[in-house]
Amino acid sequence: MIEAEHLSKIYGSTPAIQDVDFSVEDGEIVGFLGPNGAGKTTTMRILSGYLPATTGTARIAGYDVHEQSMQVRQRIGYLPEIPPLYDEMTVEGFLFFVARIKGVSAGDRAPQVQWAIQRCNLQEKQKVLIHKLSKGFRQRVGIAQAIVHNPPVIILDEPTVGLDPRQIIEVRNLIKSLAGEHTIILSTHILPEVSMTCDRVTIINQGNVVATNTPDNLMAQLSASRGYELEVEGNAELVQPLLQVIPGVKSAEVLPQPQQNHHLIRITTESNNPDLGRDIASVVVKDTGLGLYEMRRTRPSLEDVFLELTTEEATLDLQETPLSEQVSLTSTSEDDSPESEATPSNSQPPSSSDHPTLKNDS
Amino acid sequence: MIVLANIYAIFRKELQSYFASPLAYVVAGVFWLISGAVFVFLLLSDQGILQEIATNEQYGVPMSPIDVPYIFLVRFLSVIGSITSFILPLLSMGLYAEERKSRTLELLATSPITNWVVALGKLLGVVTFYITLLVPLLLYEAIALSRADPPVPPAVPLTAHLGLILLAASLLSLGMFISSLTNSSLIAAILTFALIIFLGILDIIANSLPQPLGAILNHLSLIKHYDTLVQGVLDSSSLVLFASYIILGIFLTAQSIEALRFQRS
């Protein structure tokens, strides 16, 4: 549905995007993820036909966005970075106007406008002048104008900016519900948004596409930060060499600054061996007799992927990102606690949707 | 059909925005106040038409019988034409500058609607608003002309008002182009005002230029052609000139918006 090939846009001598390639299939939701200034908005604008690319081509439904702009414009709904709203109009009046210029036939206009108002939860603001609306409502009117003509392709530039957490969830649900019959491309710098709404992610940094994959695959790629974190009581230096020789363990390090003889040990693993946790616990508890207070798995999050891909220094310690689901257990004494209990639920598949830390907005 | 529907959509939106804008009401109020004062002054003041005739008769100055309603109409609309020059930049300044500033141009530029359709719709909107400004003036004129004996042939005021509207449409069309060049309404207004003054003194400039060039410039003078129409002379060359200005404005606007696509940063 959307194909972009070797898109570049150069402003003066500064490239905003370079050689950007991606495609979006029918009915797919693709997220365009990148830090501020990465070239997301530029890409969205090129796709909408608002900006011509310096080099490269983009096609929507087989039409070139620049050469066959009118055919493309008939097929897209576009929410720019700043919602294009006429302050002196009412929400309803504005949506009628948009429906008109998007070519919705006279008979379909009223039902289409009502449909958009309902989808975006704007019923109570229907007759209100746009300049009286709060930022969140303005954003929703912006989304409503992008879908009012029921276009096959929807381009959303930062759709959840300015919304409160409840509204963000609503908008995400709205976007998800539009998938299937609509092809959606959205840009965002908010990671959970991508993992929650998108089928695929394209990560862009400094104008270059650095990765394209499903959110799950991207996280699977990043095995480096897979591992465990242990809190032990006693001489941790003793157990460290023993841990390092367990097959599958890549490294084990004792973090400095113990608290009252409690040490944190961080282990990174190579393999996906589900028994590894049991082995580790066994070494700690049985072989050295240290008190095991907490043991939890650390998983790569999309944040890690993102940081790894968008940070040039490869030395970045990914494990500093404290995003890991706590599968914690605490053994209160030094006795041999049942290993089965001490084993974290390794079999649980990595999922990103339940990370508690949401950087919802900036 | 779709083109007409699109023009109508833009026209309607534009007209609505004038009726929702406090600026438009201020402009209308001041315009009506000044034109009312002009009306009274032209007819009744010491230098007014009625006094002039009375004086002439008193001193027995031999004069050809003058057509008071006609003289009034010509003078009144000439002055209104000049006042118009002051208010038109205020009406045209926001046509595109506001869209650029509030980023709504991005909506128009990504909708299936061509630049010239938008420009034409906007021009029709602002001209229509201007015409509504003229409605109260018709009342003044009706008062002045109602007692004319013999009555003024309707073709004369019709042509005169057509001239006024065409003059305004030409200047608004150029003003719209200037508005499309900037994000600032104020800059657009100032530049449009400067352009209107320039066009207003075009015939003065023309007279001081060597002949072939001077004659050409002289023919391009809007004021000269406006005066012809106000006098009730429906000259096709005047109509062509006004139409050329209007089309030029729309064409330049569409081109400038198209060029904007390539300049954005």
Coordinates of N, CA, C and O in Angstrom, one line a residue, chain A residues 279-353:
Chain A
D279 N 19.7 -23.3 37.6 CA 21.2 -23.6 37.8 C 21.8 -22.4 38.6 O 22.6 -22.7 39.6
I280 N 21.4 -21.2 38.3 CA 22.0 -20.1 39.0 C 21.6 -20.1 40.5 O 22.5 -20.0 41.4
A281 N 20.3 -20.3 40.7 CA 19.9 -20.3 42.1 C 20.5 -21.4 42.9 O 20.9 -21.3 44.0
S282 N 20.7 -22.6 42.2 CA 21.3 -23.7 42.8 C 22.7 -23.4 43.2 O 23.2 -23.7 44.3
V283 N 23.5 -22.8 42.3 CA 24.9 -22.4 42.6 C 24.9 -21.5 43.8 O 25.7 -21.7 44.8
V284 N 24.1 -20.5 43.8 CA 24.1 -19.5 44.9 C 23.7 -20.2 46.2 O 24.5 -20.0 47.2
V285 N 22.6 -20.9 46.2 CA 22.1 -21.3 47.5 C 22.8 -22.6 48.0 O 23.2 -22.7 49.1
K286 N 23.0 -23.6 47.1 CA 23.5 -24.9 47.5 C 25.0 -24.8 47.6 O 25.6 -25.2 48.7
D287 N 25.7 -24.3 46.6 CA 27.1 -24.5 46.5 C 27.8 -23.5 47.5 O 28.9 -23.8 48.0
T288 N 27.3 -22.3 47.6 CA 28.0 -21.3 48.5 C 27.2 -21.0 49.7 O 27.8 -20.4 50.6
G289 N 26.0 -21.4 49.8 CA 25.2 -21.1 51.0 C 24.9 -19.7 51.3 O 24.7 -19.3 52.5
L290 N 24.9 -18.9 50.3 CA 24.6 -17.5 50.5 C 23.1 -17.3 50.6 O 22.3 -18.2 50.1
G291 N 22.6 -16.3 51.2 CA 21.2 -16.0 51.3 C 20.7 -15.4 50.0 O 21.3 -14.4 49.5
L292 N 19.7 -16.0 49.3 CA 19.2 -15.4 48.1 C 17.9 -14.6 48.4 O 16.9 -15.2 48.8
Y293 N 18.0 -13.4 48.3 CA 16.9 -12.5 48.7 C 16.0 -12.2 47.6 O 14.8 -12.1 47.7
E294 N 16.6 -12.0 46.4 CA 15.7 -11.7 45.3 C 16.4 -12.2 44.0 O 17.6 -12.1 43.9
M295 N 15.6 -12.7 43.1 CA 16.1 -13.1 41.8 C 15.1 -12.7 40.8 O 14.0 -13.1 40.9
R296 N 15.6 -12.0 39.8 CA 14.6 -11.7 38.8 C 15.2 -11.7 37.4 O 16.4 -11.5 37.2
R297 N 14.4 -11.9 36.4 CA 14.9 -11.9 35.0 C 14.9 -10.5 34.5 O 14.0 -9.7 34.8
T298 N 15.9 -10.2 33.8 CA 15.9 -8.9 33.1 C 15.7 -9.2 31.6 O 16.3 -10.1 31.0
R299 N 14.8 -8.4 31.0 CA 14.6 -8.7 29.6 C 14.9 -7.4 28.8 O 14.7 -6.3 29.3
P300 N 15.2 -7.6 27.5 CA 15.4 -6.4 26.7 C 14.0 -5.7 26.5 O 13.0 -6.4 26.3
S301 N 13.9 -4.5 26.6 CA 12.7 -3.8 26.3 C 12.9 -3.0 25.0 O 14.0 -3.0 24.5
L302 N 11.8 -2.5 24.4 CA 12.0 -1.8 23.2 C 12.9 -0.6 23.4 O 13.6 -0.1 22.6
E303 N 12.8 -0.1 24.7 CA 13.7 1.0 25.0 C 15.2 0.7 24.8 O 16.0 1.4 24.2
D304 N 15.5 -0.6 25.2 CA 16.9 -1.0 25.0 C 17.3 -1.1 23.5 O 18.3 -0.6 23.1
V305 N 16.3 -1.7 22.8 CA 16.6 -1.8 21.4 C 16.8 -0.4 20.8 O 17.7 -0.1 20.0
F306 N 15.9 0.5 21.2 CA 15.9 1.8 20.6 C 17.2 2.5 21.0 O 17.9 3.1 20.1
L307 N 17.6 2.4 22.2 CA 18.8 3.1 22.7 C 20.0 2.5 22.0 O 20.9 3.2 21.6
E308 N 20.0 1.1 21.9 CA 21.1 0.5 21.2 C 21.3 1.0 19.8 O 22.3 1.2 19.3
L309 N 20.1 1.0 19.1 CA 20.1 1.4 17.7 C 20.4 2.9 17.5 O 20.9 3.2 16.4
T310 N 20.0 3.7 18.4 CA 20.1 5.1 18.1 C 21.2 5.8 18.9 O 21.4 6.9 18.8
T311 N 22.0 5.0 19.7 CA 23.1 5.5 20.4 C 24.4 5.0 19.7 O 24.5 3.8 19.5
E312 N 25.2 5.9 19.4 CA 26.4 5.5 18.6 C 27.4 4.8 19.5 O 28.1 3.9 19.0
E313 N 27.5 5.1 20.7 CA 28.5 4.5 21.5 C 28.0 3.1 21.8 O 27.0 2.9 22.5
A314 N 28.8 2.1 21.4 CA 28.4 0.7 21.6 C 28.6 0.3 23.0 O 28.1 -0.8 23.4
T315 N 29.3 1.1 23.7 CA 29.6 0.7 25.1 C 28.5 1.0 26.1 O 28.6 0.7 27.2
L316 N 27.4 1.5 25.6 CA 26.3 1.8 26.4 C 25.8 0.6 27.2 O 25.7 -0.5 26.6
D317 N 25.8 0.7 28.5 CA 25.4 -0.4 29.3 C 23.9 -0.5 29.3 O 23.1 0.2 29.9
L318 N 23.4 -1.5 28.5 CA 22.0 -1.6 28.3 C 21.3 -2.0 29.6 O 20.1 -1.7 29.7
Q319 N 22.0 -2.6 30.4 CA 21.3 -3.1 31.6 C 21.0 -2.0 32.6 O 20.4 -2.2 33.6
E320 N 21.6 -0.8 32.3 CA 21.3 0.3 33.2 C 19.8 0.6 33.0 O 19.2 1.3 33.9
T321 N 19.2 0.2 31.9 CA 17.8 0.5 31.8 C 17.0 -0.4 32.6 O 16.9 -1.6 32.4
P322 N 16.5 0.1 33.7 CA 15.9 -0.8 34.7 C 14.5 -1.2 34.3 O 13.5 -1.1 35.1
L323 N 14.3 -1.7 33.1 CA 13.0 -2.1 32.7 C 12.9 -3.6 32.7 O 13.3 -4.2 31.7
S324 N 12.5 -4.2 33.7 CA 12.4 -5.6 33.6 C 11.2 -6.0 34.5 O 10.9 -5.4 35.5
E325 N 10.6 -7.0 34.0 CA 9.5 -7.4 34.8 C 9.9 -8.2 36.0 O 10.8 -9.0 36.0
Q326 N 9.4 -7.8 37.1 CA 9.8 -8.4 38.3 C 9.2 -9.8 38.5 O 8.0 -9.9 38.6
V327 N 10.0 -10.8 38.5 CA 9.5 -12.1 38.8 C 10.3 -12.4 40.1 O 11.2 -13.2 40.1
S328 N 9.9 -11.8 41.1 CA 10.8 -11.8 42.2 C 10.4 -12.9 43.2 O 9.3 -13.4 43.3
L329 N 11.3 -13.3 43.9 CA 11.0 -14.2 45.0 C 12.0 -13.9 46.1 O 13.1 -13.3 45.9
T330 N 11.6 -14.2 47.3 CA 12.5 -13.8 48.4 C 12.6 -15.0 49.3 O 11.6 -15.5 49.7
S331 N 13.7 -15.5 49.5 CA 13.9 -16.5 50.5 C 14.4 -15.9 51.7 O 15.5 -15.2 51.7
T332 N 13.7 -16.1 52.8 CA 14.0 -15.3 54.0 C 15.2 -15.9 54.7 O 15.8 -15.2 55.6
S333 N 15.5 -17.1 54.5 CA 16.6 -17.7 55.3 C 17.6 -18.3 54.4 O 17.5 -18.3 53.2
E334 N 18.7 -18.8 55.0 CA 19.7 -19.4 54.2 C 19.4 -20.9 53.9 O 20.2 -21.5 53.3
D335 N 18.4 -21.4 54.4 CA 18.1 -22.8 54.2 C 17.8 -23.1 52.7 O 17.6 -22.2 51.9
D336 N 17.9 -24.3 52.4 CA 17.7 -24.7 51.0 C 16.2 -24.5 50.6 O 15.4 -25.4 50.8
S337 N 16.0 -23.5 50.0 CA 14.6 -23.3 49.6 C 14.4 -24.1 48.3 O 15.3 -24.4 47.6
P338 N 13.2 -24.6 48.2 CA 12.9 -25.4 47.0 C 13.3 -24.7 45.7 O 12.9 -23.6 45.5
E339 N 14.0 -25.5 44.9 CA 14.5 -24.8 43.7 C 13.4 -24.4 42.7 O 13.5 -23.5 42.0
S340 N 12.4 -25.3 42.8 CA 11.3 -24.9 41.9 C 10.7 -23.5 42.2 O 10.4 -22.8 41.3
E341 N 10.7 -23.3 43.5 CA 10.1 -22.0 43.8 C 11.1 -20.9 43.5 O 10.7 -19.8 43.1
A342 N 12.4 -21.2 43.6 CA 13.4 -20.2 43.4 C 13.6 -19.9 41.9 O 14.4 -19.1 41.6
T343 N 13.0 -20.7 41.1 CA 13.2 -20.5 39.7 C 12.2 -19.6 39.1 O 11.0 -19.8 39.2
P344 N 12.7 -18.6 38.5 CA 11.7 -17.6 37.9 C 11.0 -18.3 36.7 O 11.5 -19.2 36.2
S345 N 9.9 -17.7 36.4 CA 9.1 -18.3 35.3 C 9.8 -18.0 34.0 O 9.4 -17.1 33.3
N346 N 10.7 -18.9 33.7 CA 11.5 -18.7 32.5 C 10.7 -18.9 31.2 O 11.0 -18.4 30.1
S347 N 9.7 -19.7 31.4 CA 8.9 -20.1 30.2 C 8.0 -18.9 29.7 O 7.6 -19.0 28.6
Q348 N 7.9 -18.0 30.5 CA 7.0 -16.9 30.1 C 7.6 -16.1 28.9 O 8.8 -15.7 29.0
P349 N 6.9 -16.0 27.9 CA 7.5 -15.4 26.7 C 7.7 -13.9 27.0 O 7.0 -13.3 27.7
P350 N 8.7 -13.4 26.3 CA 9.0 -12.0 26.5 C 7.8 -11.2 25.9 O 7.4 -11.4 24.8
S351 N 7.3 -10.3 26.7 CA 6.3 -9.4 26.1 C 6.6 -8.0 26.6 O 7.1 -7.8 27.7
S352 N 6.4 -7.1 25.7 CA 6.7 -5.8 26.0 C 5.6 -5.0 26.5 O 5.7 -3.9 27.0
S353 N 4.4 -5.5 26.4 CA 3.2 -4.7 26.6 C 3.0 -4.5 28.1 O 2.2 -3.7 28.5

